[in-house]
Short mmCIF file of C-alpha atoms in Angstrom, two decimals:
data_model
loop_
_atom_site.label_atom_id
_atom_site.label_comp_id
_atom_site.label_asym_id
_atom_site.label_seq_id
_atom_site.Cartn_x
_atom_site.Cartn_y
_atom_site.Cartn_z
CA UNK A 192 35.33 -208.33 -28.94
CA UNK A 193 35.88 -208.92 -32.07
CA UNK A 194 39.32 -208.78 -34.01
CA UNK A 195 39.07 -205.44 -35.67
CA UNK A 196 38.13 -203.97 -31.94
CA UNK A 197 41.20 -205.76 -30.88
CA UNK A 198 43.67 -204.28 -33.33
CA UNK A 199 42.23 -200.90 -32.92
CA UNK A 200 43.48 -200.57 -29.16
CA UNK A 201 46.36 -202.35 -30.65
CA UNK A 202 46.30 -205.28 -29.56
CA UNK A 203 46.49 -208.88 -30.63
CA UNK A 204 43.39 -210.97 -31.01
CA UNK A 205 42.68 -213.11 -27.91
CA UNK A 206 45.76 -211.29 -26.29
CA UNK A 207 43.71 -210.42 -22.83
CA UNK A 208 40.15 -211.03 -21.85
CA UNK A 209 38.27 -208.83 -22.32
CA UNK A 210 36.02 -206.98 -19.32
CA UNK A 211 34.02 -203.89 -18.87
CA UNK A 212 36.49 -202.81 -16.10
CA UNK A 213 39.45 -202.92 -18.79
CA UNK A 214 37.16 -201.19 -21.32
CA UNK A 215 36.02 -198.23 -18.59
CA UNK A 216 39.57 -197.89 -17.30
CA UNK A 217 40.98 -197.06 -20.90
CA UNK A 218 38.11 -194.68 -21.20
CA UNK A 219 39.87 -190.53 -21.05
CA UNK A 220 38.65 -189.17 -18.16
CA UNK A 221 37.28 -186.12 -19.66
CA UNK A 222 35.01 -188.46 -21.04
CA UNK A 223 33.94 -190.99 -18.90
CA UNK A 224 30.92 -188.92 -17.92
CA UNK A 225 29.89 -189.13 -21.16
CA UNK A 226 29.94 -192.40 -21.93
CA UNK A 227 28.69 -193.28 -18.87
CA UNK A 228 25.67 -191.77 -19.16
CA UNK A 229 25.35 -193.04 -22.85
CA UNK A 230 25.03 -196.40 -21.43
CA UNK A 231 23.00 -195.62 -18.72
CA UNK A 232 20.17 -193.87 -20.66
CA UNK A 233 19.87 -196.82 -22.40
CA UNK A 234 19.67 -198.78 -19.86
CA UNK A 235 16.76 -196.68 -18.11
CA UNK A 236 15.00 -195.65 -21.31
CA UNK A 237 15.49 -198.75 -23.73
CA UNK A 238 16.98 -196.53 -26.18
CA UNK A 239 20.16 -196.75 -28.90
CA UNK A 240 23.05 -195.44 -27.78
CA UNK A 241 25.68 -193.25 -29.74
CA UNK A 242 28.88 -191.99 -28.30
CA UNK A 243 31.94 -190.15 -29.34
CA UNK A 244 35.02 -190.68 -26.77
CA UNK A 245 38.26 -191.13 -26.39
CA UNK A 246 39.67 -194.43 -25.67
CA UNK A 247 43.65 -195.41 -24.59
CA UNK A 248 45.60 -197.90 -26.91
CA UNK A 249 48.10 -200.47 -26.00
CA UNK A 250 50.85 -197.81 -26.73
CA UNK A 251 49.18 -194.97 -24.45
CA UNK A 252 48.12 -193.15 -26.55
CA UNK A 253 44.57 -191.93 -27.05
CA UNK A 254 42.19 -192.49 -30.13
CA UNK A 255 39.06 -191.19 -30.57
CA UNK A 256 36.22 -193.73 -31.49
CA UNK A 257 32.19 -193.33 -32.35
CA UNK A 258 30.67 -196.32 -30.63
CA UNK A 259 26.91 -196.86 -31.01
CA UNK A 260 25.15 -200.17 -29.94
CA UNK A 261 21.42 -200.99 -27.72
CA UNK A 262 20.30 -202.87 -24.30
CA UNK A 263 19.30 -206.27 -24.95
CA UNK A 264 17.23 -207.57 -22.32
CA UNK A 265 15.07 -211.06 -21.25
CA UNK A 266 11.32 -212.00 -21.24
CA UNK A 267 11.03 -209.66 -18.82
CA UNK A 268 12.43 -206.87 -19.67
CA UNK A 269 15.77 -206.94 -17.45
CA UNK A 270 18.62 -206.06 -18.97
CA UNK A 271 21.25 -208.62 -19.62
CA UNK A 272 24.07 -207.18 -21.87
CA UNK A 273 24.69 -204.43 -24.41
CA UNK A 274 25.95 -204.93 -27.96
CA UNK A 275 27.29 -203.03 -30.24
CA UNK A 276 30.10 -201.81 -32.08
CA UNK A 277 32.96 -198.62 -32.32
CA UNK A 278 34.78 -197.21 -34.97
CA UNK A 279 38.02 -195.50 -35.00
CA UNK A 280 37.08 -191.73 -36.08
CA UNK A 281 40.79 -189.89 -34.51
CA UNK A 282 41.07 -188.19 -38.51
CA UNK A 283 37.68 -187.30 -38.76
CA UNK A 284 37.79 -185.55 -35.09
CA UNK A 285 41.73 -184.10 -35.52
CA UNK A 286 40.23 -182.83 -38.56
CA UNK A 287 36.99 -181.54 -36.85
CA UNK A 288 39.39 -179.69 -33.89
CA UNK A 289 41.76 -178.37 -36.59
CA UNK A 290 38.70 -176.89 -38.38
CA UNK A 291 37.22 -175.67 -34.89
CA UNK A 292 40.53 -174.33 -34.20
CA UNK A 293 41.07 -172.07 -37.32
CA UNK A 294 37.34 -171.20 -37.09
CA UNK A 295 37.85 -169.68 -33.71
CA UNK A 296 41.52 -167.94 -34.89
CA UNK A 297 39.90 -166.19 -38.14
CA UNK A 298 36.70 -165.08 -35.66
CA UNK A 299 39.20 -163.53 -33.00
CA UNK A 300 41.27 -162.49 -35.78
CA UNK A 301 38.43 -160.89 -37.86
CA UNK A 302 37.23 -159.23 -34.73
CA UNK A 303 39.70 -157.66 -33.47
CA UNK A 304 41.83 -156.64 -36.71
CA UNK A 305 42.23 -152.54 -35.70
CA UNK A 306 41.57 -152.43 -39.66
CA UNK A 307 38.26 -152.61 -41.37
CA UNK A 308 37.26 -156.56 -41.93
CA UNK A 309 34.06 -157.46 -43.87
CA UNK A 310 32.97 -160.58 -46.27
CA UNK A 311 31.12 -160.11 -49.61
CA UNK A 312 28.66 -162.75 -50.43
CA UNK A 313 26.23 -162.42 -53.58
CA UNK A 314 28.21 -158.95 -53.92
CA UNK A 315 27.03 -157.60 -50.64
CA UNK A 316 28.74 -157.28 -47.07
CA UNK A 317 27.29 -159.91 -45.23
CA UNK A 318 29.73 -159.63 -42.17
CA UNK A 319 32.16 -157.04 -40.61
CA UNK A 320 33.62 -156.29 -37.57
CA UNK A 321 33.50 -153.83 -35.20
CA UNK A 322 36.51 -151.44 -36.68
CA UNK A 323 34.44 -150.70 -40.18
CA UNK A 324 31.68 -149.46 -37.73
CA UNK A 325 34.19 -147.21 -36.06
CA UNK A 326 35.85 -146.54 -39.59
CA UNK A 327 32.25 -145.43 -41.13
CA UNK A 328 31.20 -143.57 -38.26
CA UNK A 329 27.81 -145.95 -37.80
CA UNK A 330 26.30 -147.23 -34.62
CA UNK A 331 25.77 -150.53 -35.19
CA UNK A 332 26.64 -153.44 -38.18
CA UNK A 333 23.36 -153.73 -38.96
CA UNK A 334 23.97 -150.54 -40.77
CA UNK A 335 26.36 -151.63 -43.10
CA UNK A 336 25.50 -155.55 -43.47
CA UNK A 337 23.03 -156.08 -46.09
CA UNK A 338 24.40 -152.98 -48.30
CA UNK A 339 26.21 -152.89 -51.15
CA UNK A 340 29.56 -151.55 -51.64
CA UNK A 341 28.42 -148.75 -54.11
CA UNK A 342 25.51 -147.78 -51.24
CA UNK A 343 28.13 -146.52 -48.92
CA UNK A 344 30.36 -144.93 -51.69
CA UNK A 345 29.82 -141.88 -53.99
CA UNK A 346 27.88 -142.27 -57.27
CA UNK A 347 31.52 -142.04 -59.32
CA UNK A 348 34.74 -142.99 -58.41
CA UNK A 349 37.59 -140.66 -58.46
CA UNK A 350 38.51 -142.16 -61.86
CA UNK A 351 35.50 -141.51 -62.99
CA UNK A 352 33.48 -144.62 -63.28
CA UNK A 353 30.19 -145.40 -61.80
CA UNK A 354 30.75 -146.64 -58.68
CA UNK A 355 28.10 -149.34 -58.86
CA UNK A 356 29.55 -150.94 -62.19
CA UNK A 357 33.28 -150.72 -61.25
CA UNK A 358 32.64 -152.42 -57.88
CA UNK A 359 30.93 -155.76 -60.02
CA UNK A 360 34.24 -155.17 -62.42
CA UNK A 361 36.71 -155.23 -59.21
CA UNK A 362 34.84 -158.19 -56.94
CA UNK A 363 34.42 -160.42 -60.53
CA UNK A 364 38.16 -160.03 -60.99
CA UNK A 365 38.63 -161.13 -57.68
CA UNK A 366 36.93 -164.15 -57.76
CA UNK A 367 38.47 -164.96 -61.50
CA UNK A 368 41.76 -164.21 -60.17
CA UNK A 369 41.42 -165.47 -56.25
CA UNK A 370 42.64 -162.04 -55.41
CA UNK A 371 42.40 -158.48 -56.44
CA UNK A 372 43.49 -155.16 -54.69
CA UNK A 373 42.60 -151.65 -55.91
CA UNK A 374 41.89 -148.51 -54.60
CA UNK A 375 38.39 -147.15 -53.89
CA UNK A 376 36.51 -144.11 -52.74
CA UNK A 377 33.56 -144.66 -49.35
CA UNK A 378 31.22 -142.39 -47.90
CA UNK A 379 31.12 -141.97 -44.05
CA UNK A 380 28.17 -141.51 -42.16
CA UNK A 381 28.52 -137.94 -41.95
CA UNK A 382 28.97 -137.63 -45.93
CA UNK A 383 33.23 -137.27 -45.74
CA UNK A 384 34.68 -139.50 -48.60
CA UNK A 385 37.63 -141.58 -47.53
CA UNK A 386 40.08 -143.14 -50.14
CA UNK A 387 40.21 -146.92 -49.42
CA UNK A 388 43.49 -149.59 -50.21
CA UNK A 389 41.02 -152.49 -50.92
CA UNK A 390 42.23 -156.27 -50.56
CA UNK A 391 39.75 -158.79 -51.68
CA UNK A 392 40.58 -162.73 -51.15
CA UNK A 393 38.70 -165.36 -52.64
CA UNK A 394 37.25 -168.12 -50.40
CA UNK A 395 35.91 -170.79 -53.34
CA UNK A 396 34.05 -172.82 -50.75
CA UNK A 397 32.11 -170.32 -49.36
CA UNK A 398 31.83 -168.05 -52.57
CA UNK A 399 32.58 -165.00 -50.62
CA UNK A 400 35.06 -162.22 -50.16
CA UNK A 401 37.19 -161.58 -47.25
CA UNK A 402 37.47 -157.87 -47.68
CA UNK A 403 39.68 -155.58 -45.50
CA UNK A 404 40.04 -151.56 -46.08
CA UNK A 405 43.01 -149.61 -45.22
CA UNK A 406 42.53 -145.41 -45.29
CA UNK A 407 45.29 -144.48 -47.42
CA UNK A 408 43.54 -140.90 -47.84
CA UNK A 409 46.09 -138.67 -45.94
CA UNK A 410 48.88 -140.74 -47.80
CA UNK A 411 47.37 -140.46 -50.93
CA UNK A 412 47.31 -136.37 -50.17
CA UNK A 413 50.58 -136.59 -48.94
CA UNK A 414 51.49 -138.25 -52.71
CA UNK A 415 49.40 -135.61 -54.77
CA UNK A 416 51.19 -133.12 -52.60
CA UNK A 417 55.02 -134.34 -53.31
CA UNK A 418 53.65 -134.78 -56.88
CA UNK A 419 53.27 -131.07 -57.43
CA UNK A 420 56.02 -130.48 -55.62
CA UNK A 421 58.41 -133.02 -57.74
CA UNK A 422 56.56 -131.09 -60.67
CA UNK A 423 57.29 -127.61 -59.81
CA UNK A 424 60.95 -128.70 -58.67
CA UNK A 425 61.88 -130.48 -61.75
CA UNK A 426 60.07 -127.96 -64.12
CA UNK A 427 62.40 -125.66 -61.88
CA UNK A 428 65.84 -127.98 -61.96
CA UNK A 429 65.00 -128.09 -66.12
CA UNK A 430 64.36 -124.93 -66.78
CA UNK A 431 67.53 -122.81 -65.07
CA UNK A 432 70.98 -122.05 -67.06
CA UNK A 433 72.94 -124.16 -64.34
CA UNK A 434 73.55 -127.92 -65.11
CA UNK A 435 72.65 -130.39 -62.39
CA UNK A 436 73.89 -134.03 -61.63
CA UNK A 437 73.51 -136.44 -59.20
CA UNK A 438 76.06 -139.41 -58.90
CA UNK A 439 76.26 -142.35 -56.30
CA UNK A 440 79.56 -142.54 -53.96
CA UNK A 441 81.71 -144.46 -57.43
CA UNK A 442 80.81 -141.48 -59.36
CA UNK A 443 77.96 -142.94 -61.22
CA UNK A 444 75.53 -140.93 -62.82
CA UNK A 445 72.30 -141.16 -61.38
CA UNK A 446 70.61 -138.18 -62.27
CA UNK A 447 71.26 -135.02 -65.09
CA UNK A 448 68.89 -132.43 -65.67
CA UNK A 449 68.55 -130.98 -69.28
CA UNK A 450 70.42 -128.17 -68.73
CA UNK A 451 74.25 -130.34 -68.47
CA UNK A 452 72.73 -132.21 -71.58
CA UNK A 453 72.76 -129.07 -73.61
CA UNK A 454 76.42 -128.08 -72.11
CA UNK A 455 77.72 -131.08 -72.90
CA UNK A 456 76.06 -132.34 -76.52
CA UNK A 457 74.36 -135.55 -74.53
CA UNK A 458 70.93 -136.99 -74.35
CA UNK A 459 70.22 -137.58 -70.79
CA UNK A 460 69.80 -141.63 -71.71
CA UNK A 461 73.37 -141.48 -72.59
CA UNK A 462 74.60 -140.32 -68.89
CA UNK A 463 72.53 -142.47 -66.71
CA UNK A 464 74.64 -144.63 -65.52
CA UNK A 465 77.85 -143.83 -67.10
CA UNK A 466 80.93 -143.08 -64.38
CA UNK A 467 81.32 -139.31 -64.60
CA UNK A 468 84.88 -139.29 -64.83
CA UNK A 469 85.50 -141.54 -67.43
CA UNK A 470 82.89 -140.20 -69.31
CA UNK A 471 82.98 -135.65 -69.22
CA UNK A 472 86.16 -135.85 -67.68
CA UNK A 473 89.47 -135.43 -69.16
CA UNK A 474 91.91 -137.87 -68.33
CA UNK A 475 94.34 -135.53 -66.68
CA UNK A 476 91.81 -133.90 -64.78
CA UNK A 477 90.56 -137.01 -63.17
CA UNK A 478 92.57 -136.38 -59.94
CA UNK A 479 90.98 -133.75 -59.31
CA UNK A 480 87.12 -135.29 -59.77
CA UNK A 481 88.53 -138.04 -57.28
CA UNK A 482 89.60 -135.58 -54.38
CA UNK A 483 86.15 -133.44 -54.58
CA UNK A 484 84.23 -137.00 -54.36
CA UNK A 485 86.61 -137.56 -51.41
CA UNK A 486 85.61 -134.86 -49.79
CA UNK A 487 81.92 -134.67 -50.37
CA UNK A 488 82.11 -138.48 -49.05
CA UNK A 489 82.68 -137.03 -45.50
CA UNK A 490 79.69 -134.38 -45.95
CA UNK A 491 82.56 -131.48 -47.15
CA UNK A 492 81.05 -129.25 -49.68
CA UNK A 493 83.64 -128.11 -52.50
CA UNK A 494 84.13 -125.49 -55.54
CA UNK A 495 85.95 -125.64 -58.52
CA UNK A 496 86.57 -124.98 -61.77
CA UNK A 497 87.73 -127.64 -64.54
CA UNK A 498 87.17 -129.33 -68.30
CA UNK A 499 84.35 -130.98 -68.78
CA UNK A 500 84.77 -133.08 -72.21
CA UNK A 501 81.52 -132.74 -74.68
CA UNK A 502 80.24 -135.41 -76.25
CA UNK A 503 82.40 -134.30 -79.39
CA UNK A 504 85.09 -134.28 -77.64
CA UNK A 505 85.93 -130.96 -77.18
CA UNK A 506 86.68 -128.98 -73.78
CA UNK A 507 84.33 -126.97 -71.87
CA UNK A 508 85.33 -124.99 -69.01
CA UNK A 509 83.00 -124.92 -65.75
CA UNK A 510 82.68 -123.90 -62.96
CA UNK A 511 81.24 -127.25 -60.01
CA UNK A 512 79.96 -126.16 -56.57
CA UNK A 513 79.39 -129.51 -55.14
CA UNK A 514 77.72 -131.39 -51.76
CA UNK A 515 76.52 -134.46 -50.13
CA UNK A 516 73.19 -135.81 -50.05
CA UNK A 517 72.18 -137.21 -46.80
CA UNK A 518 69.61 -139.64 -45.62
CA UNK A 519 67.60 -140.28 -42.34
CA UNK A 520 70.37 -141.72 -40.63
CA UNK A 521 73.32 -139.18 -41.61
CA UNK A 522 74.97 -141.13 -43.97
CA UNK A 523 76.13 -139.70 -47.56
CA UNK A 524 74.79 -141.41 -50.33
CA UNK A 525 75.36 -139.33 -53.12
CA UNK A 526 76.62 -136.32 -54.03
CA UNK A 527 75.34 -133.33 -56.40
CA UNK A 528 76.83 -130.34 -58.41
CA UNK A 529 75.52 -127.47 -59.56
CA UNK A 530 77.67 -126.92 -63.06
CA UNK A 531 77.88 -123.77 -64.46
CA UNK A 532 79.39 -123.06 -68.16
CA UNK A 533 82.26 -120.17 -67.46
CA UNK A 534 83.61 -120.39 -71.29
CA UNK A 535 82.84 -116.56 -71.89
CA UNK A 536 84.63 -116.30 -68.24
CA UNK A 537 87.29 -118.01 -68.97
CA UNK A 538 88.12 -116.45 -71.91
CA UNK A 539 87.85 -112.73 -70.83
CA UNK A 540 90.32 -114.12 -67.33
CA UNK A 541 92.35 -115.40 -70.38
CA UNK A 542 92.73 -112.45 -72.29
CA UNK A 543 92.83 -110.08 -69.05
CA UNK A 544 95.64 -112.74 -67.65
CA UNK A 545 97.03 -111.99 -71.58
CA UNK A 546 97.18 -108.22 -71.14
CA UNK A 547 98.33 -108.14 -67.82
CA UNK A 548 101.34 -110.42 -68.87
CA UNK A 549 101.97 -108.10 -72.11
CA UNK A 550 101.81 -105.24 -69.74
CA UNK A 551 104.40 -106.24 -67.42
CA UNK A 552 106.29 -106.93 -69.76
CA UNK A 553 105.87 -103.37 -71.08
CA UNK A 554 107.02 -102.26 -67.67
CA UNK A 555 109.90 -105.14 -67.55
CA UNK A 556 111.11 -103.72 -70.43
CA UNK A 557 110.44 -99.68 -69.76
CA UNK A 558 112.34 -100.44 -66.34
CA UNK A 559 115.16 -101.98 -67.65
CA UNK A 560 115.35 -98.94 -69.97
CA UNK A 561 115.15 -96.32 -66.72
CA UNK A 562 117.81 -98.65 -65.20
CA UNK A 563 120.09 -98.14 -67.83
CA UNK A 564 119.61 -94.65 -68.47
CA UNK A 565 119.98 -93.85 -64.73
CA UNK A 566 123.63 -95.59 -64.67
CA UNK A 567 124.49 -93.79 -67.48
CA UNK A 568 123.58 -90.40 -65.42
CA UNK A 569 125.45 -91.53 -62.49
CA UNK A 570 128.39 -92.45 -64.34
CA UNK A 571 128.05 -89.05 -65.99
CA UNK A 572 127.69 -87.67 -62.43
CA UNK A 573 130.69 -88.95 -61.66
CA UNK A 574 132.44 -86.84 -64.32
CA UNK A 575 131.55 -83.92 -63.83
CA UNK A 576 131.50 -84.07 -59.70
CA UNK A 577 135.36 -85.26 -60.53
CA UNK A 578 135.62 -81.93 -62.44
CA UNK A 579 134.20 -80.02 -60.18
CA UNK A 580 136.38 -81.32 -57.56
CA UNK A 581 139.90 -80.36 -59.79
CA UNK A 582 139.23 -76.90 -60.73
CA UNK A 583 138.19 -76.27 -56.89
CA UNK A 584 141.72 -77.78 -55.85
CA UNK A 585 143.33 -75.79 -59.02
CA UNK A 586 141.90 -72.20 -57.24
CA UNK A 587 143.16 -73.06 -53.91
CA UNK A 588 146.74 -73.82 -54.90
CA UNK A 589 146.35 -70.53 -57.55
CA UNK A 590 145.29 -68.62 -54.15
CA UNK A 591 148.27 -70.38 -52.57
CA UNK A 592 150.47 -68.99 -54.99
CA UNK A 593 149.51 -65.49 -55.19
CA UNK A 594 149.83 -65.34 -51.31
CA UNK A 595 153.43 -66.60 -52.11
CA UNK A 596 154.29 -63.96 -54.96
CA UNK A 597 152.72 -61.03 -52.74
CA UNK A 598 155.22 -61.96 -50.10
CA UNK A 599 158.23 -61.77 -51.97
CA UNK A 600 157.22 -58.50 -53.34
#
């Protein structure tokens, strides 16, 4: 052996003798077979050899090594040694495995991803698994590798481009940018156009694509659906008398619609945000904003009337029928108010409270006079029932008297 063989097991030069029994023992025993038969082919055949194995160091551990040598033989013909010489290859072959490795992961992974896998080479699918078939509705790959993403998509997209130029636009970008996701439109087998979350990933060795397709269609007519609905509801929450805001759990404004902002003299930028009370809320009427919050905290729904300060500073008086707002899990997270201006209401309550309190006065004032008059009556009463009550004693003892004088006669 030489000293580089020597120090590649590990070992110090000259430390042991070596032997072909030392050499075959430190052999792995997955591939002793192999190297075996390496040496015995060219033994029988009078041929080169070339082996990859793996071979135990000093230390116990394994190495791999790519040993390659002949047969040398006499006059005639007999062998009588072998020569040759090995190389320590273990980062070359941990390399090799490690590559093996993730080449077997991304085949098991690209073949059984539930979505829709395919690679792009030269701007065509070249590869995909089994769910795109599914997906597309066609019996076998061969159907779909070969094509072109615009031959299994309708001539425009929903945005109105040509479906073949957009789809050269969308995979350059994603090889100038490594990556690139979009939204697309493809045609099934049986004609029904799908609406397609597209993620394309560069692989710069392999100038291709890994593509993989997600239907988004009933989400994206799920969207379009809520869309319209926002629409109609906030073409409905702007367009009735009634003010309407929405404030987080510290009374912060997170939502007016433009109804309030004409109440209250504001441009909707200038609530967002703001603390409600501080801001359309006079300070003595605070208290009051806190306790409704308080309430509506625990899911209690409230009405009541109070000041709401304009942007000028003046008062206006409405009218707040409040609630909670509560999400999946029956929390409160915010609260809302309908607000309703009850100036004109106010003022005729006002003026009927103002009537009513001139009115009983009228009858304070008319009953103290009926009071008065009917003491006067009694005391009057009096009088004359004392009269009455003196001449009516005066005839009896004038009867009394005459009953005397006809006696003595």
């Amino acid at each position: 052996w030489s000293d580089k063989v020597f120090e590649i097991f590990g070992f110090e030069p000259g430390e042991f003798q070596p032997s072909i029994s030392f050499w075959k023992n430190r052999i792995h025993p997955d591939d002793a077979d192999i190297v075996n038969k390496a040496l015995q082919d060219s033994i029988d055949f009078n041929k080169p050899y070339a082996v990859e194995y793996r071979c135990k160091k000093k230390d116990d551990s394994y190495i791999w090594l790519h040993a390659k040598g002949e047969t040398v033989r006499n006059e005639q013909g007999k062998a009588i040694r072998m020569t040759g010489s090995a190389s320590d290859i273990t980062d070359k072959k941990n390399a090799e495995l490690a590559l093996s490795k993730s080449e077997q992961t991304y085949r098991v992974l690209f073949e059984n991803s539930s979505d829709p896998t395919l690679i792009i080479e030269n701007d065509k699918f070249i590869k995909c698994n089994n769910a795109t078939v599914d997906f597309l509705g066609y019996q076998s790959k061969d159907e779909i590798e070969g094509k072109f993403p615009w031959e299994l998509s309708p001539e425009k997209q929903p945005d109105g481009k040509n479906s073949k130029t957009k789809a050269a636009e969308m995979i350059q970008i994603a090889f100038d940018k490594g990556s690139n996701r979009f939204e697309w439109m493809h045609t099934k087998a049986n004609g029904e156009e799908r609406i397609i979350d597209v993620s394309l990933t560069n692989i710069p060795e392999l100038k291709q694509l890994y593509t993989v397709w997600r239907d988004i269609t009933e989400s994206k007519i799920a969207q379009e659906e809520l869309k319209k609905s926002e629409h109609k509801y906030r073409s409905l929450v702007d367009d009735m008398n009634e003010g309407l805001m929405q404030t987080d759990l510290n009374d912060r404004i997170e939502y007016v619609n433009a109804s309030i902002c004409r109440m209250l003299d504001y441009q909707t930028e200038e609530l967002i945000g703001k603390i409600g009370y501080d801001t359309i809320v006079f300070e003595e009427d605070k208290g009051l904003i806190v306790e409704s919050n308080l309430r509506r905290g625990v899911s209690i729904a409230d009405r009541y009337m109070i000041r709401l300060k304009k942007k000028d500073g003046s008062p206006l008086w409405t009218q707040i029928s409040g609630s909670s707002i509560i999400n999946e899990h029956n929390q409160v997270i915010s609260t809302i108010g309908l607000i309703t201006d009850i100036t004109e209401m106010k003022k005729t309550q006002d003026e009927l409270q103002e009537h009513r309190d001139k009115l009983e006065d009228k009858v304070k004032q008319r009953t103290l006079e009926l009071e008065e008059k009917n003491e006067l009556l009694e005391r009057m009463n009096d009088v004359f029932v004392g009269r009455e009550f003196r001449i009516k004693e005066l005839r009896v003892k004038i009867d009394e008297l005459n009953q005397q004088l006809d006696e003595l006669r």
